Short mmCIF file of C-alpha atoms in Angstrom, two decimals:
data_model
loop_
_atom_site.label_atom_id
_atom_site.label_comp_id
_atom_site.label_asym_id
_atom_site.label_seq_id
_atom_site.Cartn_x
_atom_site.Cartn_y
_atom_site.Cartn_z
CA UNK A 151 -149.98 21.01 -61.46
CA UNK A 152 -150.57 20.20 -57.80
CA UNK A 153 -149.42 16.76 -56.61
CA UNK A 154 -151.89 15.02 -54.29
CA UNK A 155 -151.15 12.25 -51.78
CA UNK A 156 -153.04 9.97 -49.41
CA UNK A 157 -150.60 9.08 -46.66
CA UNK A 158 -152.58 6.39 -44.88
CA UNK A 159 -153.86 3.43 -46.87
CA UNK A 160 -153.93 -0.34 -46.47
CA UNK A 161 -151.85 -2.64 -48.74
CA UNK A 162 -154.62 -3.25 -51.25
CA UNK A 163 -154.34 -3.24 -55.05
CA UNK A 164 -157.90 -1.97 -55.51
CA UNK A 165 -157.15 1.03 -53.28
CA UNK A 166 -154.00 1.79 -55.26
CA UNK A 167 -155.82 1.46 -58.59
CA UNK A 168 -158.59 3.78 -57.35
CA UNK A 169 -156.02 6.37 -56.25
CA UNK A 170 -154.51 6.20 -59.73
CA UNK A 171 -157.95 6.72 -61.27
CA UNK A 172 -158.36 9.81 -59.08
CA UNK A 173 -155.00 11.15 -60.36
CA UNK A 174 -153.12 10.96 -57.08
CA UNK A 175 -149.34 11.15 -57.31
CA UNK A 176 -148.51 8.94 -54.38
CA UNK A 177 -149.51 7.26 -51.14
CA UNK A 178 -148.09 5.68 -48.01
CA UNK A 179 -149.05 2.17 -47.00
CA UNK A 180 -149.00 1.53 -43.27
CA UNK A 181 -148.54 -1.95 -41.78
CA UNK A 182 -149.26 -3.04 -38.23
CA UNK A 183 -146.04 -2.88 -36.20
CA UNK A 184 -146.76 -6.31 -34.67
CA UNK A 185 -146.96 -7.96 -38.11
CA UNK A 186 -144.22 -6.20 -40.06
CA UNK A 187 -141.38 -8.42 -41.33
CA UNK A 188 -139.19 -8.94 -44.40
CA UNK A 189 -141.95 -10.87 -46.18
CA UNK A 190 -144.27 -7.90 -45.85
CA UNK A 191 -141.53 -5.61 -47.12
CA UNK A 192 -141.14 -7.82 -50.21
CA UNK A 193 -144.89 -7.68 -50.74
CA UNK A 194 -144.73 -3.88 -50.59
CA UNK A 195 -141.97 -3.80 -53.20
CA UNK A 196 -144.16 -5.88 -55.52
CA UNK A 197 -147.03 -3.42 -55.05
CA UNK A 198 -144.66 -0.54 -55.71
CA UNK A 199 -143.52 -2.12 -58.99
CA UNK A 200 -147.11 -2.62 -60.13
CA UNK A 201 -148.19 1.04 -60.03
CA UNK A 202 -147.26 4.44 -61.39
CA UNK A 203 -147.89 5.98 -57.97
CA UNK A 204 -144.97 6.95 -55.79
CA UNK A 205 -145.49 4.56 -52.90
CA UNK A 206 -143.93 4.71 -49.44
CA UNK A 207 -144.33 2.29 -46.57
CA UNK A 208 -144.39 2.62 -42.83
CA UNK A 209 -145.50 0.97 -39.65
CA UNK A 210 -148.45 1.98 -37.53
CA UNK A 211 -148.00 1.59 -33.78
CA UNK A 212 -151.27 1.15 -31.92
CA UNK A 213 -150.18 0.93 -28.30
CA UNK A 214 -151.55 1.90 -24.89
CA UNK A 215 -148.35 1.21 -22.92
CA UNK A 216 -145.81 4.08 -23.16
CA UNK A 217 -142.82 1.82 -22.41
CA UNK A 218 -143.73 -0.64 -25.15
CA UNK A 219 -144.32 2.27 -27.52
CA UNK A 220 -140.79 3.57 -26.89
CA UNK A 221 -139.31 0.12 -27.60
CA UNK A 222 -141.21 -0.21 -30.87
CA UNK A 223 -140.12 3.25 -32.00
CA UNK A 224 -136.50 2.31 -31.39
CA UNK A 225 -136.94 -1.06 -33.13
CA UNK A 226 -138.30 0.30 -36.38
CA UNK A 227 -136.51 3.63 -36.67
CA UNK A 228 -134.77 3.83 -40.09
CA UNK A 229 -136.11 0.38 -41.07
CA UNK A 230 -139.20 1.83 -42.76
CA UNK A 231 -139.99 5.08 -44.53
CA UNK A 232 -142.30 6.37 -41.81
CA UNK A 233 -143.42 5.66 -38.27
CA UNK A 234 -146.99 6.53 -37.37
CA UNK A 235 -148.38 6.37 -33.84
CA UNK A 236 -152.11 6.15 -33.25
CA UNK A 237 -153.23 8.52 -30.54
CA UNK A 238 -154.90 6.33 -27.93
CA UNK A 239 -154.57 8.14 -24.60
CA UNK A 240 -152.89 11.13 -22.98
CA UNK A 241 -149.70 9.26 -22.03
CA UNK A 242 -149.25 7.82 -25.52
CA UNK A 243 -149.77 11.23 -27.10
CA UNK A 244 -147.12 12.66 -24.77
CA UNK A 245 -144.51 9.99 -25.55
CA UNK A 246 -145.16 10.33 -29.28
CA UNK A 247 -144.79 14.11 -29.20
CA UNK A 248 -141.53 13.87 -27.27
CA UNK A 249 -139.89 11.59 -29.86
CA UNK A 250 -138.16 13.10 -32.93
CA UNK A 251 -138.15 9.58 -34.39
CA UNK A 252 -141.93 9.74 -34.89
CA UNK A 253 -143.10 11.06 -38.24
CA UNK A 254 -146.89 11.13 -37.86
CA UNK A 255 -149.21 11.26 -34.87
CA UNK A 256 -152.57 9.94 -36.04
CA UNK A 257 -155.92 11.27 -34.73
CA UNK A 258 -154.69 12.27 -31.23
CA UNK A 259 -158.24 13.45 -30.45
CA UNK A 260 -159.84 9.99 -30.50
CA UNK A 261 -160.99 8.71 -27.09
CA UNK A 262 -160.29 12.17 -25.65
CA UNK A 263 -162.46 14.98 -24.32
CA UNK A 264 -160.48 17.54 -26.30
CA UNK A 265 -158.02 17.68 -29.22
CA UNK A 266 -155.62 15.35 -27.42
CA UNK A 267 -152.98 18.06 -27.78
CA UNK A 268 -152.28 20.85 -25.31
CA UNK A 269 -149.95 23.85 -25.59
CA UNK A 270 -146.95 21.91 -24.26
CA UNK A 271 -147.43 19.06 -26.73
CA UNK A 272 -148.05 21.50 -29.59
CA UNK A 273 -144.60 23.02 -28.98
CA UNK A 274 -143.03 19.54 -28.87
CA UNK A 275 -144.71 18.54 -32.13
CA UNK A 276 -143.25 21.58 -33.83
CA UNK A 277 -139.79 21.16 -32.31
CA UNK A 278 -139.61 17.47 -33.26
CA UNK A 279 -140.95 18.00 -36.79
CA UNK A 280 -143.92 15.69 -36.25
CA UNK A 281 -146.98 15.85 -38.50
CA UNK A 282 -150.48 15.35 -37.09
CA UNK A 283 -152.87 13.33 -39.26
CA UNK A 284 -156.58 14.14 -39.44
CA UNK A 285 -158.22 10.86 -40.37
CA UNK A 286 -161.38 11.27 -42.44
CA UNK A 287 -162.58 7.83 -41.36
CA UNK A 288 -162.89 9.11 -37.81
CA UNK A 289 -165.41 11.63 -39.13
CA UNK A 290 -167.25 9.62 -41.77
CA UNK A 291 -167.77 6.52 -39.62
CA UNK A 292 -169.54 8.44 -36.86
CA UNK A 293 -172.91 10.17 -36.76
CA UNK A 294 -174.85 12.58 -34.62
CA UNK A 295 -173.29 13.57 -31.29
CA UNK A 296 -170.05 11.62 -31.82
CA UNK A 297 -169.45 13.17 -35.23
CA UNK A 298 -170.07 16.66 -33.85
CA UNK A 299 -167.71 15.96 -30.96
CA UNK A 300 -164.90 14.81 -33.26
CA UNK A 301 -165.32 17.85 -35.51
CA UNK A 302 -165.14 20.10 -32.43
CA UNK A 303 -161.95 18.33 -31.29
CA UNK A 304 -160.39 18.71 -34.75
CA UNK A 305 -161.21 22.42 -34.75
CA UNK A 306 -159.47 22.74 -31.35
CA UNK A 307 -156.48 20.99 -32.92
CA UNK A 308 -156.49 23.41 -35.88
CA UNK A 309 -156.48 26.39 -33.51
CA UNK A 310 -153.33 25.04 -31.85
CA UNK A 311 -151.79 24.28 -35.26
CA UNK A 312 -152.16 27.90 -36.33
CA UNK A 313 -150.76 29.22 -33.06
CA UNK A 314 -147.74 26.90 -32.87
CA UNK A 315 -147.24 26.34 -36.60
CA UNK A 316 -147.01 22.54 -36.67
CA UNK A 317 -148.00 20.60 -39.77
CA UNK A 318 -151.16 18.57 -40.35
CA UNK A 319 -152.27 16.29 -43.17
CA UNK A 320 -155.65 14.86 -44.14
CA UNK A 321 -155.77 11.12 -44.80
CA UNK A 322 -158.54 8.66 -45.65
CA UNK A 323 -157.29 5.67 -43.64
CA UNK A 324 -158.63 3.55 -46.52
CA UNK A 325 -158.92 -0.18 -45.84
CA UNK A 326 -161.01 -0.87 -49.00
CA UNK A 327 -161.47 1.02 -52.26
CA UNK A 328 -164.86 2.19 -50.95
CA UNK A 329 -163.00 4.39 -48.44
CA UNK A 330 -160.97 6.21 -51.07
CA UNK A 331 -161.91 9.84 -51.69
CA UNK A 332 -160.85 11.98 -54.62
CA UNK A 333 -158.93 15.22 -53.91
CA UNK A 334 -162.06 17.14 -54.86
CA UNK A 335 -164.14 15.18 -52.33
CA UNK A 336 -161.56 15.79 -49.61
CA UNK A 337 -161.64 19.53 -50.29
CA UNK A 338 -165.42 19.46 -49.97
CA UNK A 339 -165.29 17.37 -46.78
CA UNK A 340 -162.77 19.80 -45.29
CA UNK A 341 -165.59 22.36 -45.16
CA UNK A 342 -166.97 20.34 -42.25
CA UNK A 343 -163.90 21.56 -40.36
CA UNK A 344 -162.64 25.06 -39.65
CA UNK A 345 -160.42 24.93 -42.73
CA UNK A 346 -160.48 26.93 -45.97
CA UNK A 347 -159.84 25.38 -49.38
CA UNK A 348 -156.25 26.59 -49.65
CA UNK A 349 -155.38 25.16 -46.23
CA UNK A 350 -157.14 21.88 -47.05
CA UNK A 351 -155.23 21.57 -50.33
CA UNK A 352 -151.91 21.94 -48.47
CA UNK A 353 -152.97 19.07 -46.20
CA UNK A 354 -153.00 16.64 -49.14
CA UNK A 355 -150.19 18.22 -51.16
CA UNK A 356 -147.49 20.58 -49.84
CA UNK A 357 -147.51 19.27 -46.27
CA UNK A 358 -147.11 15.72 -47.53
CA UNK A 359 -144.30 16.82 -49.84
CA UNK A 360 -142.49 18.07 -46.71
CA UNK A 361 -142.78 14.58 -45.20
CA UNK A 362 -141.36 13.05 -48.39
CA UNK A 363 -138.43 15.47 -48.21
CA UNK A 364 -137.76 14.28 -44.65
CA UNK A 365 -137.73 10.67 -45.89
CA UNK A 366 -135.13 11.62 -48.52
CA UNK A 367 -132.95 13.40 -45.96
CA UNK A 368 -133.12 10.42 -43.60
CA UNK A 369 -132.07 7.98 -46.34
CA UNK A 370 -129.11 10.19 -47.18
CA UNK A 371 -128.00 10.47 -43.55
CA UNK A 372 -125.10 8.44 -42.16
CA UNK A 373 -125.88 9.60 -38.64
CA UNK A 374 -128.18 12.35 -37.39
CA UNK A 375 -127.00 15.64 -38.86
CA UNK A 376 -124.60 14.10 -41.42
CA UNK A 377 -125.83 13.51 -44.99
CA UNK A 378 -124.40 12.09 -48.21
CA UNK A 379 -125.42 14.44 -51.03
CA UNK A 380 -125.12 12.96 -54.53
CA UNK A 381 -124.36 15.26 -57.45
#
């Protein structure tokens, strides 16, 4: 049986309950990097104990200053399960792609005239084992020209993905339970993009499983390249 994941949700019990109803296996809750503290971590642990889902937590960095971005990456590395950077401009996309400490680059195409990723950045994404997130909210919350533009940018991104073999995932970016989509709905919505059903399914299953494996490796690592393997 295929395991499905939504790796971008808000810390909301109704969202988690809805994901359970839709038979998801797990999710990742992202907190704002400027608000994250030990109290929030305790709150996450309570949410984790209250559900059968496999929950992970990370911080989302929404920054327009490359220097501040670099400082925040260094601050939170290995303190959370995942670090996600929102693509906001060309410089931010570049810094994110250059950092192996970044796990997910979120919607790099927003506020851009293209996919937000060029051939150089595509190679860096692959080399640094970064996953690019395609946020369904960025599609569903726009209409007309803007929706068509975003879909065109995503299709440009998918062309680069296939050429340079980096990973992508599809997320809902749910902030309320109204935003949650079932796996079946996501597979249908993926038809708006240049993506077949098998590829779309990997974006909410196998590709997310790879991210989870990276989390496990990181937690077992003493330093980069050295792991403790338990029998």
